[in-house]
Rosetta silent file (secondary structure, phi, psi, omega in degrees, C-alpha in Angstrom):
SEQUENCE: XXXXXXXXXXXXXXXXXXXXXXXXXXXXXXXXXXXXXXXXXXXXXXXXXXXXXXXXXXXXXXXXXXXXXXXXXXXXXXXXXXXXXXXXXXXXXXXXXXXXXXXXXXXXXXXXXXXXXXXXXXXXXXXXXXXXXXXXXXXXXXXXXXXXXXXXXXXXXXXXXXXXXXXXXXXXXXXXXXXXXXXXXXXXXXXXXXXXXXXXXXXXXXXXXXXXXXXXXXXXXXXXXXXX
SCORE:     score description
SCORE:     0.000 S_00000001
   1 L     0.000  140.478  172.228  127.562  106.287  136.301 S_00000001
   2 L   -67.026  128.176  169.752  125.490  103.363  136.177 S_00000001
   3 L   -48.413  135.480 -165.813  123.164  102.674  133.325 S_00000001
   4 L  -155.230   89.701  177.978  119.832  103.531  134.277 S_00000001
   5 L   -75.106    4.095 -158.685  117.165  102.430  131.564 S_00000001
   6 L   -77.751  -67.520  170.627  114.115  103.435  133.220 S_00000001
   7 L   -85.874   27.139  171.772  114.473  106.794  131.155 S_00000001
   8 H   -47.195  -80.796  176.710  116.824  106.044  128.286 S_00000001
   9 H   -32.056  -55.133 -170.332  114.489  105.984  125.800 S_00000001
  10 H   -77.019  -23.501 -159.679  112.641  109.104  126.396 S_00000001
  11 H   -77.083  -56.629  167.360  115.705  111.037  127.446 S_00000001
  12 H   -39.391  -52.718 -166.632  117.338  109.790  123.760 S_00000001
  13 H   -68.819  -42.542  174.595  114.255  110.765  121.818 S_00000001
  14 H   -42.318  -45.483  166.114  114.389  114.210  123.151 S_00000001
  15 H   -58.173  -13.611 -154.828  117.825  114.398  121.761 S_00000001
  16 L   -91.812  153.815 -164.996  117.436  113.373  118.523 S_00000001
  17 L  -158.238  109.065  171.665  117.263  116.447  116.265 S_00000001
  18 L  -120.088 -179.159  160.294  116.584  115.833  112.338 S_00000001
  19 L  -119.913  159.708 -170.362  116.167  117.691  109.231 S_00000001
  20 H   -61.094  -44.863 -137.251  112.945  116.714  106.335 S_00000001
  21 H   -81.563  -29.629  172.685  115.806  116.995  103.553 S_00000001
  22 H   -96.272   23.154  179.483  117.738  114.363  105.335 S_00000001
  23 E  -113.574  132.341  176.853  115.102  111.793  105.928 S_00000001
  24 E  -152.019  170.908  177.627  113.019  109.273  104.420 S_00000001
  25 E   -68.019  146.649  169.712  110.910  106.651  105.123 S_00000001
  26 E  -144.235  128.885 -176.092  111.758  103.067  105.120 S_00000001
  27 E  -101.990  129.299  176.470  108.659  100.254  105.042 S_00000001
  28 E   -96.088  134.434  163.348  110.129   96.647  105.635 S_00000001
  29 L    42.262   18.872 -156.908  108.298   93.877  104.149 S_00000001
  30 L  -110.375  106.822 -175.021  105.089   94.985  104.717 S_00000001
  31 L  -124.980 -173.153 -174.868  103.145   92.934  102.167 S_00000001
  32 H   -58.305  -29.640 -170.954  100.072   90.771  101.759 S_00000001
  33 H   -59.137  -31.639 -175.918  102.115   87.458  102.893 S_00000001
  34 H  -116.127  -18.131  173.860  101.805   89.328  106.263 S_00000001
  35 H  -115.829   20.532  164.815   98.762   92.032  106.442 S_00000001
  36 L  -153.380  118.463 -169.494   96.226   90.182  104.679 S_00000001
  37 L   -79.347   -3.779  174.430   95.044   86.709  106.203 S_00000001
  38 L   -88.426    9.322 -175.965   92.899   85.698  103.078 S_00000001
  39 L  -119.073  -57.418  168.327   96.041   85.912  101.207 S_00000001
  40 L   -41.684  141.589  175.199   99.182   85.431  103.179 S_00000001
  41 L   -89.371  -12.283 -171.388  100.386   82.000  104.978 S_00000001
  42 L  -123.060   54.527  169.687  102.225   84.098  107.993 S_00000001
  43 L   -51.798  162.814 -162.954   99.215   86.839  108.757 S_00000001
  44 L  -115.315  160.332  178.484   99.974   89.172  111.995 S_00000001
  45 L   -74.225  163.790  173.186   96.942   88.697  114.256 S_00000001
  46 H   -43.794  -80.892  175.153   93.627   90.743  113.152 S_00000001
  47 H   -32.092  -68.626  167.298   94.638   93.287  115.635 S_00000001
  48 H   -26.812  -56.874 -168.532   97.991   93.963  114.587 S_00000001
  49 H   -60.478  -78.355  178.485   97.082   94.288  110.983 S_00000001
  50 H   -28.278  -60.041  171.468   94.479   96.426  111.483 S_00000001
  51 H   -37.834  -75.161  173.131   97.117   98.877  114.157 S_00000001
  52 H   -25.036  -68.236 -168.003   99.558   98.617  111.777 S_00000001
  53 H   -79.912  -22.002  157.695   97.833   99.695  108.458 S_00000001
  54 H   -43.795  -64.337 -154.062   95.837  102.576  110.428 S_00000001
  55 H   -89.748  -12.817  176.765   98.833  103.937  111.959 S_00000001
  56 H   -91.272  -44.249  168.845  101.181  103.646  108.620 S_00000001
  57 H   -46.679  -37.016 -179.765   98.509  105.192  106.355 S_00000001
  58 H   -64.210  -48.738 -166.513   98.633  108.176  108.489 S_00000001
  59 H   -95.028  -14.508  161.922  101.922  108.682  108.955 S_00000001
  60 H   -67.940  -36.468  172.809  103.056  107.968  105.286 S_00000001
  61 H   -52.220  -29.249 -157.186  100.576  110.283  104.172 S_00000001
  62 H   -76.232  -34.668 -170.479  101.621  112.923  106.631 S_00000001
  63 H   -70.351  -31.087  179.616  105.450  112.150  105.631 S_00000001
  64 H   -66.073  -19.810 -159.207  104.466  112.816  101.810 S_00000001
  65 L   -96.603   16.423 -173.870  102.772  115.932  102.145 S_00000001
  66 L  -111.617   14.795 -165.371  106.457  117.236  104.049 S_00000001
  67 L    43.590   32.693  151.057  107.678  115.441  100.684 S_00000001
  68 L   -50.838  114.960 -176.660  110.024  113.069  102.643 S_00000001
  69 L   -50.672  158.364  163.089  110.778  110.084  100.180 S_00000001
  70 L   -98.526  129.513  155.960  108.927  106.487  100.748 S_00000001
  71 E  -136.829  136.719 -170.595  110.899  103.490  100.139 S_00000001
  72 E  -114.810  137.428 -176.591  109.275   99.982  100.400 S_00000001
  73 E  -128.900  116.263  178.078  112.019   97.556  100.582 S_00000001
  74 L  -151.645  166.726  177.765  110.393   93.758  100.422 S_00000001
  75 E  -102.968  149.409  170.803  111.138   90.444   98.990 S_00000001
  76 L  -138.413   70.344  174.473  109.639   89.350   95.590 S_00000001
  77 E   -69.785  146.018 -178.467  111.099   86.151   94.600 S_00000001
  78 L   -69.313  137.536  166.825  111.798   85.151   90.892 S_00000001
  79 L   -54.513  -17.258 -178.670  110.605   81.945   89.672 S_00000001
  80 L   -87.427  -16.736  174.864  113.849   80.655   88.544 S_00000001
  81 H   -48.644  -56.270 -168.612  115.005   81.293   92.645 S_00000001
  82 H   -70.178    5.694  173.487  112.882   78.191   93.043 S_00000001
  83 H   -92.540   18.356  170.237  114.681   75.550   90.968 S_00000001
  84 H  -133.774   32.161  169.805  117.571   76.028   93.231 S_00000001
  85 L    62.193   24.847 -163.931  115.576   75.502   96.516 S_00000001
  86 L   -37.901  134.328 -168.976  116.389   79.361   97.507 S_00000001
  87 L   -98.728  111.637  157.692  117.256   79.278  101.591 S_00000001
  88 L   -51.342  -68.481  174.747  116.701   82.285  103.957 S_00000001
  89 L  -162.115  154.540 -175.897  118.823   80.850  106.688 S_00000001
  90 H   -46.555  -53.917  163.698  120.081   77.674  107.965 S_00000001
  91 H   -17.694  -74.651 -177.429  117.729   78.399  110.971 S_00000001
  92 H   -68.369  -34.659  173.368  114.455   78.962  109.430 S_00000001
  93 H   -63.306  -25.025  175.774  115.252   75.951  107.071 S_00000001
  94 H   -72.604  -41.141  176.131  115.393   73.530  109.846 S_00000001
  95 H   -62.806  -27.192  172.697  112.125   74.785  111.253 S_00000001
  96 L  -113.766   34.926  168.029  109.894   74.763  108.250 S_00000001
  97 L   -98.381  -13.344  166.562  111.674   71.279  107.145 S_00000001
  98 L   -92.025  -26.117  179.575  110.136   70.223  110.291 S_00000001
  99 L    94.447   41.029 -179.852  106.774   71.770  109.984 S_00000001
 100 L   -84.712  146.481  167.595  107.757   74.031  113.276 S_00000001
 101 L  -118.529  159.202  178.596  105.394   77.228  113.018 S_00000001
 102 L   -98.061  -35.101 -155.136  106.631   80.573  114.282 S_00000001
 103 L  -121.767  143.905 -178.681  103.321   82.351  114.056 S_00000001
 104 L   -69.365  -50.130  174.414  100.479   82.539  117.029 S_00000001
 105 L   -76.377   -7.618 -163.965   98.115   82.394  113.858 S_00000001
 106 L  -136.487  153.567 -176.329   99.212   79.916  111.442 S_00000001
 107 L   -79.825  179.514  177.249  100.267   76.547  110.937 S_00000001
 108 L   -67.773  145.773 -149.667  103.983   76.148  109.709 S_00000001
 109 L   -73.763  140.714  160.369  105.102   78.684  106.889 S_00000001
 110 L   -98.902  149.864 -172.268  105.002   77.030  103.776 S_00000001
 111 L  -112.916  116.802    2.836  107.613   77.394  101.205 S_00000001
 112 L   -71.459  158.325  163.632  107.977   79.348   98.864 S_00000001
 113 L  -145.768  167.796  160.042  105.857   82.696   99.285 S_00000001
 114 L    77.306   35.579  162.237  106.012   85.851   98.359 S_00000001
 115 E   -64.971  126.552  178.486  106.542   84.701   94.435 S_00000001
 116 L   -62.182  170.410  173.608  106.424   87.008   91.868 S_00000001
 117 L    83.310   -3.414 -179.637  102.992   87.150   89.830 S_00000001
 118 L  -112.158  147.290 -175.614  101.525   86.097   93.283 S_00000001
 119 H   -57.780  -31.731 -175.690   99.291   88.416   95.372 S_00000001
 120 H   -73.412   -3.885  150.716  101.052   87.553   98.656 S_00000001
 121 H   -76.897    0.375 -167.103  104.117   89.936   97.241 S_00000001
 122 L  -100.319  148.871  161.689  102.306   92.797   96.595 S_00000001
 123 L   -68.983  113.526  157.970  101.906   95.770   99.168 S_00000001
 124 L    -7.211  117.086  174.316   98.494   96.668  100.770 S_00000001
 125 L   -75.377   24.944 -166.980   97.299   99.083   98.137 S_00000001
 126 L  -127.378  -12.397 -170.160   96.511  101.875  100.812 S_00000001
 127 L  -111.813   -6.922 -159.310  100.094  101.791  101.514 S_00000001
 128 L  -142.849  142.425  163.268  101.722  102.820   98.201 S_00000001
 129 L  -138.367  163.974 -173.009  101.467  105.799   95.918 S_00000001
 130 L   -44.856  -29.348  166.345  102.725  106.771   92.771 S_00000001
 131 L   -93.319   16.343 -159.946  106.088  108.371   93.855 S_00000001
 132 L  -104.244  151.785 -164.360  106.913  106.121   96.433 S_00000001
 133 E  -103.999  118.688 -165.262  110.469  103.946   95.485 S_00000001
 134 E  -111.864  122.279  149.644  110.024   99.802   95.575 S_00000001
 135 E  -125.700  125.829  177.343  113.389   97.465   95.962 S_00000001
 136 L  -121.008   42.217  176.413  112.182   94.141   95.769 S_00000001
 137 E  -110.344    3.252  155.447  115.788   92.454   95.716 S_00000001
 138 L   -19.567  101.753  168.822  115.291   92.094   99.406 S_00000001
 139 L  -100.910  -53.470  177.922  116.686   88.436  100.389 S_00000001
 140 L  -105.571 -172.544  177.237  117.912   88.480  103.999 S_00000001
 141 L   -60.740  -47.498 -153.210  116.956   90.174  107.291 S_00000001
 142 L   -86.064  133.723  156.439  119.024   93.259  106.649 S_00000001
 143 L   -76.269  -13.628  169.792  117.244   95.309  103.896 S_00000001
 144 L   -69.993  -54.700 -179.920  120.978   96.574  103.370 S_00000001
 145 L   -51.360  107.291  171.018  122.266   93.198  102.387 S_00000001
 146 L    72.508   23.667  173.109  122.920   92.231   98.885 S_00000001
 147 L  -119.397  135.362 -174.111  120.712   95.103   98.103 S_00000001
 148 L   -56.428  -26.754 -167.839  120.487   98.565   96.240 S_00000001
 149 H   -42.222  -44.133  177.150  119.604  100.319   99.119 S_00000001
 150 H   -65.166  -40.521  176.825  122.496  101.731  100.631 S_00000001
 151 H   -65.542  -24.231 -172.780  123.474  103.005   97.464 S_00000001
 152 H   -85.520  -51.865 -168.414  119.886  104.778   96.812 S_00000001
 153 H   -86.557  -15.098  173.533  120.081  106.878  100.424 S_00000001
 154 H   -74.959  -55.459 -159.461  123.540  107.492  100.050 S_00000001
 155 H   -96.804  -54.329 -179.809  124.601  108.603   96.580 S_00000001
 156 H   -74.568  -34.907 -177.359  120.926  109.461   95.647 S_00000001
 157 L  -122.504   28.522  179.788  118.883  111.014   98.303 S_00000001
 158 L    12.098   81.875  179.657  121.776  111.849  100.516 S_00000001
 159 L   -93.938  158.937  150.836  119.877  110.401  103.873 S_00000001
 160 L  -146.458  -31.542  175.230  120.812  110.132  107.257 S_00000001
 161 E   -96.799  133.531  171.074  117.844  109.646  109.286 S_00000001
 162 E  -125.936  130.863  158.788  115.411  106.412  108.428 S_00000001
 163 E  -112.335  130.027 -170.554  112.519  106.046  109.750 S_00000001
 164 E  -125.440  143.845 -160.512  111.376  102.393  109.721 S_00000001
 165 E  -119.290  126.931  158.284  107.944  100.638  109.644 S_00000001
 166 E   160.299 -154.048 -164.012  107.159   97.180  108.951 S_00000001
 167 E  -155.741  158.824  -21.792  107.399   93.492  109.957 S_00000001
 168 L   -64.206  136.623 -175.425  108.454   91.314  111.385 S_00000001
 169 L   -89.121   -4.165  168.838  110.204   93.491  114.300 S_00000001
 170 L   -80.712  -25.909 -175.302  111.926   90.774  115.789 S_00000001
 171 L  -122.632  -62.601 -167.229  113.641   89.616  112.767 S_00000001
 172 H   -79.967  -55.030  177.949  113.774   92.080  109.204 S_00000001
 173 H   -73.491    7.798 -172.964  113.140   95.178  111.235 S_00000001
 174 H  -102.935  -47.781  173.351  115.544   94.357  114.015 S_00000001
 175 H   -69.464  -17.131 -166.535  117.913   93.230  111.195 S_00000001
 176 H   -94.559  -42.494 -171.091  117.412   96.253  108.904 S_00000001
 177 H   -99.952   21.533  169.617  118.016   98.425  111.770 S_00000001
 178 H   -87.166  -23.316 -174.437  121.060   96.643  112.923 S_00000001
 179 H   -85.101  -21.752 -179.788  122.358   97.234  108.989 S_00000001
 180 H   -87.983  -59.630  150.311  121.217  101.020  109.378 S_00000001
 181 H   -18.413  -57.028  172.269  123.459  101.566  112.451 S_00000001
 182 H   -40.652  -51.716 -155.037  126.503   99.413  111.047 S_00000001
 183 H   -79.889  -13.284  164.084  126.183  101.916  107.863 S_00000001
 184 L    99.692   26.945  160.343  126.354  105.375  110.283 S_00000001
 185 L  -112.622  179.934 -152.539  122.549  106.567  109.885 S_00000001
 186 E   -99.435   82.410  169.237  120.210  107.367  112.417 S_00000001
 187 E   -65.733  128.715  172.760  117.693  104.124  112.553 S_00000001
 188 E  -123.464  122.367 -175.128  114.109  105.541  114.076 S_00000001
 189 E  -104.084  135.947 -165.369  111.490  102.677  114.663 S_00000001
 190 E  -121.512  115.882 -130.918  108.118  103.744  115.009 S_00000001
 191 E   -71.598  -34.335 -178.912  106.845  101.327  117.562 S_00000001
 192 E   -78.093  -10.008 -175.634  102.650  101.573  116.078 S_00000001
 193 E  -110.399   -6.294  170.522  103.836  100.940  112.615 S_00000001
 194 E  -111.186  155.913  154.100  105.770   97.708  113.403 S_00000001
 195 E  -161.142 -175.526  171.598  104.544   93.987  114.707 S_00000001
 196 L  -121.517  135.799 -169.795  104.962   90.493  114.753 S_00000001
 197 L   -68.421  -42.541 -171.635  103.499   87.089  113.439 S_00000001
 198 L   -71.161   21.473  178.557  105.187   85.844  116.385 S_00000001
 199 H    80.950  175.469  179.242  103.118   88.101  119.183 S_00000001
 200 H   -51.859  -35.120 -157.121  103.177   90.818  121.415 S_00000001
 201 H   -88.289  -48.220  176.307  105.699   89.640  123.860 S_00000001
 202 H   -76.246   -3.763 -176.010  108.526   89.273  120.813 S_00000001
 203 H   -81.725  -27.430 -164.577  107.395   92.408  119.123 S_00000001
 204 H   -86.844  -54.430  173.459  107.979   94.377  122.686 S_00000001
 205 H   -51.722  -50.203  173.013  111.400   92.919  123.260 S_00000001
 206 H   -48.916  -36.979  169.598  112.450   93.378  119.940 S_00000001
 207 H  -103.079    3.184  140.502  111.707   96.870  120.750 S_00000001
 208 H   -76.617  -17.549  171.933  113.005   97.516  123.935 S_00000001
 209 H   -63.472  -70.714  179.009  116.302   95.895  122.796 S_00000001
 210 L   -41.741  -39.178 -162.519  116.710   98.473  119.761 S_00000001
 211 L   -76.183  -34.553 -176.913  115.521  101.386  122.106 S_00000001
 212 L  -109.353   21.195  174.212  118.293  100.570  124.543 S_00000001
 213 L  -134.251  -44.463 -165.950  121.301   99.767  121.944 S_00000001
 214 L  -145.967    6.522  172.721  121.294  101.017  118.520 S_00000001
 215 L  -150.729  151.388  154.360  117.813  103.056  117.386 S_00000001
 216 E   -78.953  139.700 -147.175  115.321  105.256  118.520 S_00000001
 217 E  -118.349  116.704 -175.704  112.394  103.933  119.237 S_00000001
 218 E  -151.276  154.504 -159.461  109.098  106.371  118.815 S_00000001
 219 L   -79.189  159.044  167.509  105.393  106.736  118.656 S_00000001
 220 H   -42.356  -32.887 -141.742  104.048  108.194  115.255 S_00000001
 221 H  -103.804  -31.798  173.457  103.123  111.225  116.712 S_00000001
 222 H   -47.326  -78.248 -166.781  106.756  111.565  118.306 S_00000001
 223 H   -79.188   -9.381  166.443  108.350  111.958  114.960 S_00000001
 224 H   -82.537  -61.846  177.767  105.841  114.148  112.886 S_00000001
 225 H   -47.174  -27.515  152.802  106.639  116.423  115.578 S_00000001
 226 H   -41.526  -66.394 -135.593  110.527  116.023  115.308 S_00000001
 227 H   -95.442  -49.522  176.623  110.111  116.721  111.659 S_00000001
 228 L   -77.538    0.000    0.000  107.666  119.913  111.649 S_00000001
């Protein structure tokens, strides 16, 4: 049968069956660097920030009531790393070195950012509760690479389904979703809880690619109904 992507996403979403005890929520880089224009050097648009914070607060609190673990994975650079000119990727390094901006709201990204002890590395207070789990060893686009995330989810929490929120949709959310799929998890990306500093087109393109190849892409109401 020839592939028809018109209804592929909705059909796949209907087919997904998940159990609460096998599910966690993973927030990716949901930090002030992106979500607070007063603090960050790489903010999303104000409209996207408001959308993400509003929808994420609603979803996180709903899942907490269902005793679903909330795991925050994000970058906090140690001051010692700065001595060695820590690199994200050769591609990004060339962009920053030549002062090229990837951001529709700001100029060329300043480096380094999200260093320990700075406000840019912190998460918005409304997104965090006492029992949330924090992984701050992320240094790549993929939350799984060179962090303890996979061991935590498999050995400690026995997770199969990962609900993914965060920024940027087209880099770290995208990379983490591939990482989850490659490791045998069911990645579920919540479209209204993600966004990109590169704009709506990049955000939507990344969601479309993921929904047609490696992940379920849903609205927050859809995943809540699944879990209930």
